[in-house]
PDB file of C-alpha atoms in Angstrom:
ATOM      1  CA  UNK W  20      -1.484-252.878 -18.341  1.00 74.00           C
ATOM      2  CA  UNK W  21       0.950-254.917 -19.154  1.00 78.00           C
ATOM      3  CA  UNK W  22      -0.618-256.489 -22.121  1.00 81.00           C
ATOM      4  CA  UNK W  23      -0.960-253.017 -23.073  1.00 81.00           C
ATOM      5  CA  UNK W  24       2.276-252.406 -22.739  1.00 81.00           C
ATOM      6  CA  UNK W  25       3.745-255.349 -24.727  1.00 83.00           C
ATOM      7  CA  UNK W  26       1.316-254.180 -27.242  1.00 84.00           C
ATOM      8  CA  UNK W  27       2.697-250.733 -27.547  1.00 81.00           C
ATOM      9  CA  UNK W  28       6.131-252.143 -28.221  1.00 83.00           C
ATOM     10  CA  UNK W  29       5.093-254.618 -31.066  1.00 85.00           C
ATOM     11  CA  UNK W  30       3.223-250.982 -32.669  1.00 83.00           C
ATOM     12  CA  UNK W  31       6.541-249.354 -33.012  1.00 79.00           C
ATOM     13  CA  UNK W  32       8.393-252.285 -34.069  1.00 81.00           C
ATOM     14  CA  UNK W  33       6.241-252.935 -37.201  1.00 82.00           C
ATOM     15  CA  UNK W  34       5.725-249.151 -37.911  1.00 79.00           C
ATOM     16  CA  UNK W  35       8.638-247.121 -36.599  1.00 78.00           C
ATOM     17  CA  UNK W  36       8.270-244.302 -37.969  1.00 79.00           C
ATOM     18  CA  UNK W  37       7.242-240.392 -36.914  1.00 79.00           C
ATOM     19  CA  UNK W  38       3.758-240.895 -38.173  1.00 78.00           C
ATOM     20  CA  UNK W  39       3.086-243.587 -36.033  1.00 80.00           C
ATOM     21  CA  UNK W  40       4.356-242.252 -32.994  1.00 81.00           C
ATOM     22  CA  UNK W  41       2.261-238.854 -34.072  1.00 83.00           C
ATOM     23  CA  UNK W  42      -0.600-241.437 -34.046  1.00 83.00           C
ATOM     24  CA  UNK W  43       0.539-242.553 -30.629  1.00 84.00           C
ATOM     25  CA  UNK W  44       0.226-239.403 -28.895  1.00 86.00           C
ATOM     26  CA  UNK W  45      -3.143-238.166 -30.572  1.00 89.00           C
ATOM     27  CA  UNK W  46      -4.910-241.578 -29.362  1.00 87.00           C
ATOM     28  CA  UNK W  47      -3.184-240.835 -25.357  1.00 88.00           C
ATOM     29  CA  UNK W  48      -4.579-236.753 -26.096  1.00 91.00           C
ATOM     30  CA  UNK W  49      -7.906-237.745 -26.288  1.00 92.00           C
ATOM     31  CA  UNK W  50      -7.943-240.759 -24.465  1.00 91.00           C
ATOM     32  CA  UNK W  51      -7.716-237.990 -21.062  1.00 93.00           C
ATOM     33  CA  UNK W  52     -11.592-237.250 -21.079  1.00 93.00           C
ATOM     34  CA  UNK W  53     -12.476-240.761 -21.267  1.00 91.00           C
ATOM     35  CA  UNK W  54      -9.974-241.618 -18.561  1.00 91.00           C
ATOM     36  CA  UNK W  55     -11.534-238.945 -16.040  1.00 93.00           C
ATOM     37  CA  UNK W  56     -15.389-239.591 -16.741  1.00 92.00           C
ATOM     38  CA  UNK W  57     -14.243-243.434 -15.997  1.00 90.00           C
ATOM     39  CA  UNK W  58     -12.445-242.203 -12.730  1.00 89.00           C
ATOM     40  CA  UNK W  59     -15.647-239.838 -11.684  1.00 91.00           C
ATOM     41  CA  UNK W  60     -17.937-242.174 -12.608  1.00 89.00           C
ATOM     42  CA  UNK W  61     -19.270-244.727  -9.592  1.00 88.00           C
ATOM     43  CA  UNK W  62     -21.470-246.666 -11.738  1.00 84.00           C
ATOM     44  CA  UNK W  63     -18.608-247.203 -14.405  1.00 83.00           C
ATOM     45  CA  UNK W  64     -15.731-247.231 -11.682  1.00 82.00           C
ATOM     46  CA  UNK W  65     -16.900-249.902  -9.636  1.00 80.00           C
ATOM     47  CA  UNK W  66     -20.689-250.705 -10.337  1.00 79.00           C
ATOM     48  CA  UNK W  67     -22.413-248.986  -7.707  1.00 84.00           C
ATOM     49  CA  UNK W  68     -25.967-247.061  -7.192  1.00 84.00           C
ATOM     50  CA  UNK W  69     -29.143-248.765  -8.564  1.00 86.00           C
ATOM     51  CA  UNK W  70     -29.775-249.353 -11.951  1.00 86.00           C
ATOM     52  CA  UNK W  71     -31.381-245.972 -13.405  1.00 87.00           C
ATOM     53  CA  UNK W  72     -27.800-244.252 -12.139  1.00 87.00           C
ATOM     54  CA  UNK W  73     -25.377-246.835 -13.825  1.00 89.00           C
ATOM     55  CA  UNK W  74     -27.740-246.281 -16.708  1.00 90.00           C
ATOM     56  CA  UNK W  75     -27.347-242.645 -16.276  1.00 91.00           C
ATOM     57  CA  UNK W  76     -23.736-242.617 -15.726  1.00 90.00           C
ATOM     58  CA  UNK W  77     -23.532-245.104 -18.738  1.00 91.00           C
ATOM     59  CA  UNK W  78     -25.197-242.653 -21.469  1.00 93.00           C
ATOM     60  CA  UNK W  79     -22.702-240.324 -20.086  1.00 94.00           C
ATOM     61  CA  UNK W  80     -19.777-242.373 -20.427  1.00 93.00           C
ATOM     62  CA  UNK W  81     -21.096-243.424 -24.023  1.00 94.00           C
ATOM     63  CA  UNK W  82     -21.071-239.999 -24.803  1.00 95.00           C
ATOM     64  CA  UNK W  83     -17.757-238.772 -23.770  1.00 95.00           C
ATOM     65  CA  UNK W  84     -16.383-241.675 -25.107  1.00 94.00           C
ATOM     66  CA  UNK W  85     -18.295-240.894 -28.731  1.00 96.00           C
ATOM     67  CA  UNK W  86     -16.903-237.511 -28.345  1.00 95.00           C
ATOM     68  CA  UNK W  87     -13.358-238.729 -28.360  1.00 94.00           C
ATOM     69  CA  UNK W  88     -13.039-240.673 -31.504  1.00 94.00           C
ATOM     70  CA  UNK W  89     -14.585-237.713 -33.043  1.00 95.00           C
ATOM     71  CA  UNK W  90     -11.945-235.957 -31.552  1.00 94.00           C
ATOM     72  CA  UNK W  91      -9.442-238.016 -32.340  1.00 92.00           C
ATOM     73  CA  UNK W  92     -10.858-238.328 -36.238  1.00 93.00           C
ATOM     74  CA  UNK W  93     -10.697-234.393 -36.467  1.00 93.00           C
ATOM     75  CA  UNK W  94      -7.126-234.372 -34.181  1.00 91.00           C
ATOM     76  CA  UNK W  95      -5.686-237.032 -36.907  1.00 88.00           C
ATOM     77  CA  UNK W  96      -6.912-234.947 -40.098  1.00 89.00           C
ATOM     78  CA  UNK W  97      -5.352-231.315 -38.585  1.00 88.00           C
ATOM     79  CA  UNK W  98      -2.332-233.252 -37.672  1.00 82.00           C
ATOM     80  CA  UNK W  99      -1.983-235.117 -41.275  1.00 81.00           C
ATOM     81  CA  UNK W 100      -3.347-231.382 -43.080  1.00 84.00           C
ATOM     82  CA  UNK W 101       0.325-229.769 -41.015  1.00 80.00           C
ATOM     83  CA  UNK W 102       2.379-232.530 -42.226  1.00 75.00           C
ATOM     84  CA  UNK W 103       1.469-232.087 -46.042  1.00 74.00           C
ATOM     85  CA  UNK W 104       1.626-228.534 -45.653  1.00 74.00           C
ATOM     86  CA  UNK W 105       4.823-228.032 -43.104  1.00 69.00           C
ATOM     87  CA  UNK W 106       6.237-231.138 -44.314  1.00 63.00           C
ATOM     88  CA  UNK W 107       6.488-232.458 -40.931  1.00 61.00           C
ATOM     89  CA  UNK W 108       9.456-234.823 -40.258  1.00 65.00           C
ATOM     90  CA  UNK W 109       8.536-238.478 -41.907  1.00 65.00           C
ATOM     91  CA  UNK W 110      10.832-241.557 -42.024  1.00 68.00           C
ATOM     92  CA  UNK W 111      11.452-244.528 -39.545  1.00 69.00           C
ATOM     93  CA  UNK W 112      12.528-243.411 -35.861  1.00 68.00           C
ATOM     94  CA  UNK W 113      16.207-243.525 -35.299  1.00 65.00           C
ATOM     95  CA  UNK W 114      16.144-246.637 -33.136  1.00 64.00           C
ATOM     96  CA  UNK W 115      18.245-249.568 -34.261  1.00 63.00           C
ATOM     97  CA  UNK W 116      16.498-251.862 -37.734  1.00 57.00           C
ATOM     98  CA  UNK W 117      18.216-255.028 -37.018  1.00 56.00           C
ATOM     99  CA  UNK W 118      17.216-256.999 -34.249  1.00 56.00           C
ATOM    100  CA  UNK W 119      14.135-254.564 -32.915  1.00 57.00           C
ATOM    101  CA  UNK W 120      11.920-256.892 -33.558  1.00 60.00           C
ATOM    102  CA  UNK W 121      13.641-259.938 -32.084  1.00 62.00           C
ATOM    103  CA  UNK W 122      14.075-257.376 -28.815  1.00 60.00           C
ATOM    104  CA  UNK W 123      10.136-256.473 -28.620  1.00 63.00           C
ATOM    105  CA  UNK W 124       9.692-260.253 -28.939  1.00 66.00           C
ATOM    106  CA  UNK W 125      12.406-261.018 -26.257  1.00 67.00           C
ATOM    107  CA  UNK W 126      10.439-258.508 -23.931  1.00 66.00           C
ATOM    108  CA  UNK W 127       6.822-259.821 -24.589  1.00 65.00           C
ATOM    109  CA  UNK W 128       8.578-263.262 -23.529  1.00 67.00           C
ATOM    110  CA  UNK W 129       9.566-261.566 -20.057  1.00 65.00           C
ATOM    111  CA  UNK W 130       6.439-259.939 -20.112  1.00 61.00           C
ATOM    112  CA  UNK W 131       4.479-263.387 -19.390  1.00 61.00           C
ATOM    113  CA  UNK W 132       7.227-265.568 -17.770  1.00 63.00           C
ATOM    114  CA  UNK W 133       8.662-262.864 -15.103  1.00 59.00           C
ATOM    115  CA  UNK W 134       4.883-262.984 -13.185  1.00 59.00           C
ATOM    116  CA  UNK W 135       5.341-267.011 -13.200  1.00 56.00           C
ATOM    117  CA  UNK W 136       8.254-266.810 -11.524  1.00 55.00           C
ATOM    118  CA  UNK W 137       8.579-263.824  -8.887  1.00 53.00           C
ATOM    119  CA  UNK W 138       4.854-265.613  -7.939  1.00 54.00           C
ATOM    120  CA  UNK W 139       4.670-265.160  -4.695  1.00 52.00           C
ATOM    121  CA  UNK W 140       4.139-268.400  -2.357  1.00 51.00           C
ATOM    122  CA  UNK W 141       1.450-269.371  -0.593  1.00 52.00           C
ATOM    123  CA  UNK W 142      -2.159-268.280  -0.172  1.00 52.00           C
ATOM    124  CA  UNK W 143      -2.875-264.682  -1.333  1.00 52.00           C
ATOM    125  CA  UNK W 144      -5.916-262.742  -0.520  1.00 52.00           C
ATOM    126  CA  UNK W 145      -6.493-260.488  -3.791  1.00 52.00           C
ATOM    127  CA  UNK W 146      -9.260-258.143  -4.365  1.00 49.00           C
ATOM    128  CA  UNK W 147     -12.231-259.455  -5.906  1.00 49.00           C
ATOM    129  CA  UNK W 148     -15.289-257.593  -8.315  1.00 50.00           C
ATOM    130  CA  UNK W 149     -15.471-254.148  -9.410  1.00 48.00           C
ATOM    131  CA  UNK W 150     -13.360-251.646  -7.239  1.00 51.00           C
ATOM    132  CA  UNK W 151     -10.291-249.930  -7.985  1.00 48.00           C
ATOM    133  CA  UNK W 152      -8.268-251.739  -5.528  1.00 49.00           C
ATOM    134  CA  UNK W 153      -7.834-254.488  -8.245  1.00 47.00           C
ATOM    135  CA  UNK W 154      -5.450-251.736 -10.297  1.00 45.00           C
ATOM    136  CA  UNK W 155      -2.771-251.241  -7.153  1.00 44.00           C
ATOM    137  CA  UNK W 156      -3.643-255.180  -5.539  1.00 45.00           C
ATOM    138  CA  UNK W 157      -0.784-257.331  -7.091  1.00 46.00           C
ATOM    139  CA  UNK W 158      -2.303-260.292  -4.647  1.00 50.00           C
ATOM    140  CA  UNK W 159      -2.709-262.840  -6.859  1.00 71.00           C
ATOM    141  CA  UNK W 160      -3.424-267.149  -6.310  1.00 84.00           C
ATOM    142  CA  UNK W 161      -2.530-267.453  -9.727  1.00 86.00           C
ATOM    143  CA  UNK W 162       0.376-269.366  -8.794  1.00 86.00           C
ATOM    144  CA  UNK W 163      -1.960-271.820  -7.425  1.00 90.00           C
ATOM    145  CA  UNK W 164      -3.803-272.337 -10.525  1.00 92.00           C
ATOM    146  CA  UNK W 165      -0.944-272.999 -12.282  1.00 91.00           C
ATOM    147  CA  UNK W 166       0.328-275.567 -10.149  1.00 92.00           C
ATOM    148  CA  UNK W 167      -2.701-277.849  -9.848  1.00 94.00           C
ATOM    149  CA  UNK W 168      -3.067-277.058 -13.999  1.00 94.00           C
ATOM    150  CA  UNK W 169       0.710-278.499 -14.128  1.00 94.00           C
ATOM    151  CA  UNK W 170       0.047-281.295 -11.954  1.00 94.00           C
ATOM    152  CA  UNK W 171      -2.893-282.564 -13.714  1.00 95.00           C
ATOM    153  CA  UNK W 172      -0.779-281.920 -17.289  1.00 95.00           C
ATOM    154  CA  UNK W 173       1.895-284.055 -15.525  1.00 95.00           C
ATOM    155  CA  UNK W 174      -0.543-287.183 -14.753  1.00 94.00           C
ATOM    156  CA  UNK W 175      -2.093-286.887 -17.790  1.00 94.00           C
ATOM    157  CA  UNK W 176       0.009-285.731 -20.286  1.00 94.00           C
ATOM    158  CA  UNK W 177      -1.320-287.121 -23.817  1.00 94.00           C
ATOM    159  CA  UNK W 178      -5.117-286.178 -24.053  1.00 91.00           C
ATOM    160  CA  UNK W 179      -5.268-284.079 -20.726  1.00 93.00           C
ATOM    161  CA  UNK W 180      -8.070-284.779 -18.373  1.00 94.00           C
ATOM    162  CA  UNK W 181     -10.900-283.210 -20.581  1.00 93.00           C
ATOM    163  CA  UNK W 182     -12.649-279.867 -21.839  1.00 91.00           C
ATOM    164  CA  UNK W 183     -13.495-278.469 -18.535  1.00 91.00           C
ATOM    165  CA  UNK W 184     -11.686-280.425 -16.268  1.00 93.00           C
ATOM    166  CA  UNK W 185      -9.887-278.291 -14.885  1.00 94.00           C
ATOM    167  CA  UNK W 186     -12.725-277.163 -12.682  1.00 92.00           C
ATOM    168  CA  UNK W 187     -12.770-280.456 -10.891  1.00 93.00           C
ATOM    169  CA  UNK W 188      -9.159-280.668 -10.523  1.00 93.00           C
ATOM    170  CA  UNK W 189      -9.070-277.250  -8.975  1.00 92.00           C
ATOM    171  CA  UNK W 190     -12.017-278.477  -6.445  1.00 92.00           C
ATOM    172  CA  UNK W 191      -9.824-281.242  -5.632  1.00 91.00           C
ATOM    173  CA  UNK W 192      -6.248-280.329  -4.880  1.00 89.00           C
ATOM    174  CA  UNK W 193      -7.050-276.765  -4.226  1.00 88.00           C
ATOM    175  CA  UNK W 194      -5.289-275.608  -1.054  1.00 86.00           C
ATOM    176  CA  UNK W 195      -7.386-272.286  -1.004  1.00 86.00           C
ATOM    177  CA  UNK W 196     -11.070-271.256  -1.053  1.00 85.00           C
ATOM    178  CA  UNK W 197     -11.542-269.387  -4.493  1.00 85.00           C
ATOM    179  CA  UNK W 198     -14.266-270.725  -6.533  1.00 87.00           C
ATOM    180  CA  UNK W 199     -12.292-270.522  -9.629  1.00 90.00           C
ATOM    181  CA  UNK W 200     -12.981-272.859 -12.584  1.00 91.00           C
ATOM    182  CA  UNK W 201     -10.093-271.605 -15.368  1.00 92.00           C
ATOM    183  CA  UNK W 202      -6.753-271.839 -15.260  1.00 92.00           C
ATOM    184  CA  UNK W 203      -5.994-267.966 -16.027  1.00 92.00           C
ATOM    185  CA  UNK W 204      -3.491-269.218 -18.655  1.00 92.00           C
ATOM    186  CA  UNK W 205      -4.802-270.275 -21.690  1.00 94.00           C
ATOM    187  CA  UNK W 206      -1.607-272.330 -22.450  1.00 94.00           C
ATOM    188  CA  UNK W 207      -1.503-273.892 -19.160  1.00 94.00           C
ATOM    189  CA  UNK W 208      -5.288-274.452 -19.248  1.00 95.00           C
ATOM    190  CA  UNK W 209      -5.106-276.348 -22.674  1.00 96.00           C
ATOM    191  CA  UNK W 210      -1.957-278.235 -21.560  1.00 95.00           C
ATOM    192  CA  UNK W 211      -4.206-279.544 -18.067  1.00 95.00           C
ATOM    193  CA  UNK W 212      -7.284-280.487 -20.396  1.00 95.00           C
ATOM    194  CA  UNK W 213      -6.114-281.449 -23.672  1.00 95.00           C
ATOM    195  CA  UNK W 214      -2.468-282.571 -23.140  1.00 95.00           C
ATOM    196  CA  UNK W 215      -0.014-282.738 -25.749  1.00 96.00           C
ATOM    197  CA  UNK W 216      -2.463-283.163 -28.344  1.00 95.00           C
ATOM    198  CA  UNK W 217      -4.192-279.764 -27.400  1.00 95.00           C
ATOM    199  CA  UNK W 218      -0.583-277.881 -27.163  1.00 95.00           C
ATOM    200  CA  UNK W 219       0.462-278.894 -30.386  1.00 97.00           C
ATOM    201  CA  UNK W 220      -3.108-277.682 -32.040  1.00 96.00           C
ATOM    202  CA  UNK W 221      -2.636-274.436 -29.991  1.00 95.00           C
ATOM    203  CA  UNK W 222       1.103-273.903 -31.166  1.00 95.00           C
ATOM    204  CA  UNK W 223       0.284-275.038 -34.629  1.00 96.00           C
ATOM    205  CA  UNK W 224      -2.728-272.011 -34.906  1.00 95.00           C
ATOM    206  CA  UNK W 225      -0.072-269.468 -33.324  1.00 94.00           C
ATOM    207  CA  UNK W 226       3.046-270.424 -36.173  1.00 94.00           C
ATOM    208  CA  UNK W 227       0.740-270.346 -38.552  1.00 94.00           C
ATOM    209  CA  UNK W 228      -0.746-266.681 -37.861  1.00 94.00           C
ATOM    210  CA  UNK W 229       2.890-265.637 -36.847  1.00 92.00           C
ATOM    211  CA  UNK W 230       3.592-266.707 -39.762  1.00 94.00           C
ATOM    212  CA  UNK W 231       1.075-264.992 -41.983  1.00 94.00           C
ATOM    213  CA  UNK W 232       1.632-262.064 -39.886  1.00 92.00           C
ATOM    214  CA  UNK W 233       5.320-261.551 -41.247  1.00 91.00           C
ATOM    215  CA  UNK W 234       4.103-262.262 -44.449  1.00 93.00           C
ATOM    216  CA  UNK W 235       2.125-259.109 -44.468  1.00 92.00           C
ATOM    217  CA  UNK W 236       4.440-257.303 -42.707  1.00 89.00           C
ATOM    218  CA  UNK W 237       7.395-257.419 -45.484  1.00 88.00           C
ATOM    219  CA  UNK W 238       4.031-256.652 -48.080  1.00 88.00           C
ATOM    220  CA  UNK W 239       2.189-253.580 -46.203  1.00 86.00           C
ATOM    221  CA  UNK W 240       3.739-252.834 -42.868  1.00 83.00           C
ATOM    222  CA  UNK W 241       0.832-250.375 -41.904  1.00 80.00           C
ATOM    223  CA  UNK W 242      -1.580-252.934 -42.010  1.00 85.00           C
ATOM    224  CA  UNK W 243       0.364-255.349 -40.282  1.00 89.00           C
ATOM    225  CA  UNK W 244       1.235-253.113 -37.380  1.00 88.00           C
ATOM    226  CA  UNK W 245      -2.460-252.423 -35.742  1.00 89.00           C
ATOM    227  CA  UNK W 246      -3.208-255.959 -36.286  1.00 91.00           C
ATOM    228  CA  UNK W 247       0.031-257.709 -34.766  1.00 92.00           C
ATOM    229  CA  UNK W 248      -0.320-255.422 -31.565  1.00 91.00           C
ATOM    230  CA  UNK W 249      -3.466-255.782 -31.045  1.00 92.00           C
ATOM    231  CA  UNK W 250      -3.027-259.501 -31.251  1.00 94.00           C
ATOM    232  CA  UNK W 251       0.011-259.173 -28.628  1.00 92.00           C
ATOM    233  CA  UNK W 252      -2.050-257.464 -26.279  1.00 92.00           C
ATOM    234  CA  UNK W 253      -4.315-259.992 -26.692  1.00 94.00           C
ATOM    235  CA  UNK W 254      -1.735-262.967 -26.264  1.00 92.00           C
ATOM    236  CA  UNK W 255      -0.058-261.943 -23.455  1.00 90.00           C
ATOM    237  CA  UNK W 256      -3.037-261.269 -21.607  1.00 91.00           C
ATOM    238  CA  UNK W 257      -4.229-264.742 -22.082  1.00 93.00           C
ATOM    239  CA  UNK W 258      -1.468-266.385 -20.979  1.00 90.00           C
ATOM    240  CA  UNK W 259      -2.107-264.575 -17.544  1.00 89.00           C
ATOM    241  CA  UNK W 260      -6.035-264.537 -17.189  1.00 90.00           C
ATOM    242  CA  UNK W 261      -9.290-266.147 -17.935  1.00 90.00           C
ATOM    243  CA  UNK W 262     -11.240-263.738 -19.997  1.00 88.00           C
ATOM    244  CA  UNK W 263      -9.932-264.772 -23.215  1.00 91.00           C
ATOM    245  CA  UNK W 264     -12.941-267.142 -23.304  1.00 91.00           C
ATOM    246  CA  UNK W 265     -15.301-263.812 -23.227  1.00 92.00           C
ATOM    247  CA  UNK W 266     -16.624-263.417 -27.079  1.00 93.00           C
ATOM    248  CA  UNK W 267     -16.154-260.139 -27.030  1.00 90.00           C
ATOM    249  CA  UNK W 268     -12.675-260.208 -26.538  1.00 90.00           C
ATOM    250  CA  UNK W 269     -11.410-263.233 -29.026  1.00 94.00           C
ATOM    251  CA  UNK W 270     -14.434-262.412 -31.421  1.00 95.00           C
ATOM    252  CA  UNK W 271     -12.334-259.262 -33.203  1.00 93.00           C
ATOM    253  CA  UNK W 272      -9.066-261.301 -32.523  1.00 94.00           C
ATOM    254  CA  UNK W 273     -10.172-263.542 -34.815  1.00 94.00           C
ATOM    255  CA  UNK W 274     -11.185-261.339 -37.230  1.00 95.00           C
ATOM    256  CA  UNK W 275      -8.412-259.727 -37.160  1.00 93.00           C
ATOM    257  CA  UNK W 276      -6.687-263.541 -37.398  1.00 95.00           C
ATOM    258  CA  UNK W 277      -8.923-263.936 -40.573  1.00 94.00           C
ATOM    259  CA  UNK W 278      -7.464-260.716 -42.365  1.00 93.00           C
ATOM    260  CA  UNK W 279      -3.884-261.307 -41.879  1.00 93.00           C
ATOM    261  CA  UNK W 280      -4.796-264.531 -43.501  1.00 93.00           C
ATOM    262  CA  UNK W 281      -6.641-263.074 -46.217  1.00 92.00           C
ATOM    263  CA  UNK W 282      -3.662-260.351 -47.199  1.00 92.00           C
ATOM    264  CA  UNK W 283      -1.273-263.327 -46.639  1.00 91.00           C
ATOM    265  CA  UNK W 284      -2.711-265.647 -49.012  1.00 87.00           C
ATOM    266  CA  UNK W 285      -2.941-262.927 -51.290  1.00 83.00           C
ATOM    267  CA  UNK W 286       0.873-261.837 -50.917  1.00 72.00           C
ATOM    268  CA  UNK W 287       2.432-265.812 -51.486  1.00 65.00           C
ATOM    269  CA  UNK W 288       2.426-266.556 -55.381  1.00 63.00           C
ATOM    270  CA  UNK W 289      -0.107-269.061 -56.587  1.00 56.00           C
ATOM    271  CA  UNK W 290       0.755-272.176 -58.666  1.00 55.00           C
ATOM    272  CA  UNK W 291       1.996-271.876 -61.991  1.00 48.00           C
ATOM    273  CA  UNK W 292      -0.523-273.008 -64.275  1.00 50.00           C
ATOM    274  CA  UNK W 293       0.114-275.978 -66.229  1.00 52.00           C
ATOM    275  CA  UNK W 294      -1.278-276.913 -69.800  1.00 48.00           C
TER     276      UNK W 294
END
């Protein structure tokens, strides 16, 4: 959720405008049915009954959820139909130009650092699986990840302790019983098993697609703006959890990745050719 959030933010600062936000509400409109056949849904919810009922319940989750982008396809064309016709009001929002963006970024900064720090200490007993306790249990050992993850970083700071290490460090200097083998912070988690030399790779891939990411928003802010918040979402969550490493969730990130470069390269001005 709080990906999501950060996410959000980052969409309005590269598109500010009325459509957008018209685009905004139309995608939370028909987002509702999904939402509810999620919520009523025991297979979906929390992965019980036997296996011909979560496929059951599946199909009719797939459905519903089919049913909403068409929704949403049909919502978007009325909606875009009234503004040509109406001439709905167009333009950037009236929120302040300067320094929006650098106030989105400030707040995706809090975003990830403010859970580091009000931590809390000692031994937590968080939920665990598929039940919706995990959406109201804040109970986290997170803060013991980190800690052994900075403590092996600290002892060996150049090259880290290897790919995968952390899993051994964790099953020796852990102070509580979860059979965890990641880090839940993909910065942290590179510092503990790659060390400086893995940092500066990771930081060197983010300021270059930061990078090629501004580039194509001064070019064609519309395409930047789905794009940069969907990498944001994706960003902040990693910082915070594991599943980064799941394909399907850095798979489209890095397509994504690959078309910002693409529309990048295309924007910057090629060598003058020389005869």
């Amino acid at each position: 959720m709080l990906a999501l959030g950060c996410g959000l933010l980052v969409l309005l600062a590269c598109a500010p405008t009325f459509g957008q936000l018209r685009a905004l509400g139309v995608a939370a409109l028909t987002s509702v049915p999904l939402l509810v056949a999620c919520a009523l849904s025991d297979a979906v919810r929390a992965l019980e009954g036997d296996a011909g009922t979560r496929d059951a319940q599946g199909a009719i989750v797939l459905a519903v959820l089919l049913g909403c982008v068409v929704a949403a396809a049909l919502l978007t064309a009325t909606v875009a139909r009234r503004e040509a016709a109406d001439g709905a009001r167009s333009g950037r929002l009236p929120l302040p130009g300067r320094g929006l963006g650098a106030a989105v970024a400030v707040l995706c900064v809090v975003a990830v650092v403010v859970p580091v720090v009000v931590a809390p200490g000692g031994p937590q007993d968080p939920a665990f699986g598929a039940q919706t306790q995990r959406f109201t249990d804040v109970g986290s050992n997170r803060d013991r990840y980190w800690d052994v993850a900075l403590r092996a970083f600290a002892d060996h700071p150049v090259a880290g302790v290897g790919s995968g290490g952390f899993a051994v460090e964790w099953q020796r200097e852990r102070d509580v019983p979860d059979p965890v083998r990641d880090a839940h912070s993909l910065p942290l988690e590179t510092a503990a098993e790659l060390g400086l030399v893995g940092l500066l790779a990771l930081a060197l891939f983010v300021v270059g697609v930061a990078r090629c990411a501004r580039t194509v928003q001064r070019e064609d802010p519309a395409l930047a703006a789905g794009a940069c918040a969907a990498l944001t979402v994706w960003a902040v969550h990693a910082c915070l959890d594991w599943d980064w490493e799941m394909p399907a969730l850095t798979l489209p990130v890095l397509l994504l990745t690959g078309s910002l470069i693409a529309r990048a390269d295309r924007a910057e001005p090629g060598p003058v050719a020389s005869r």
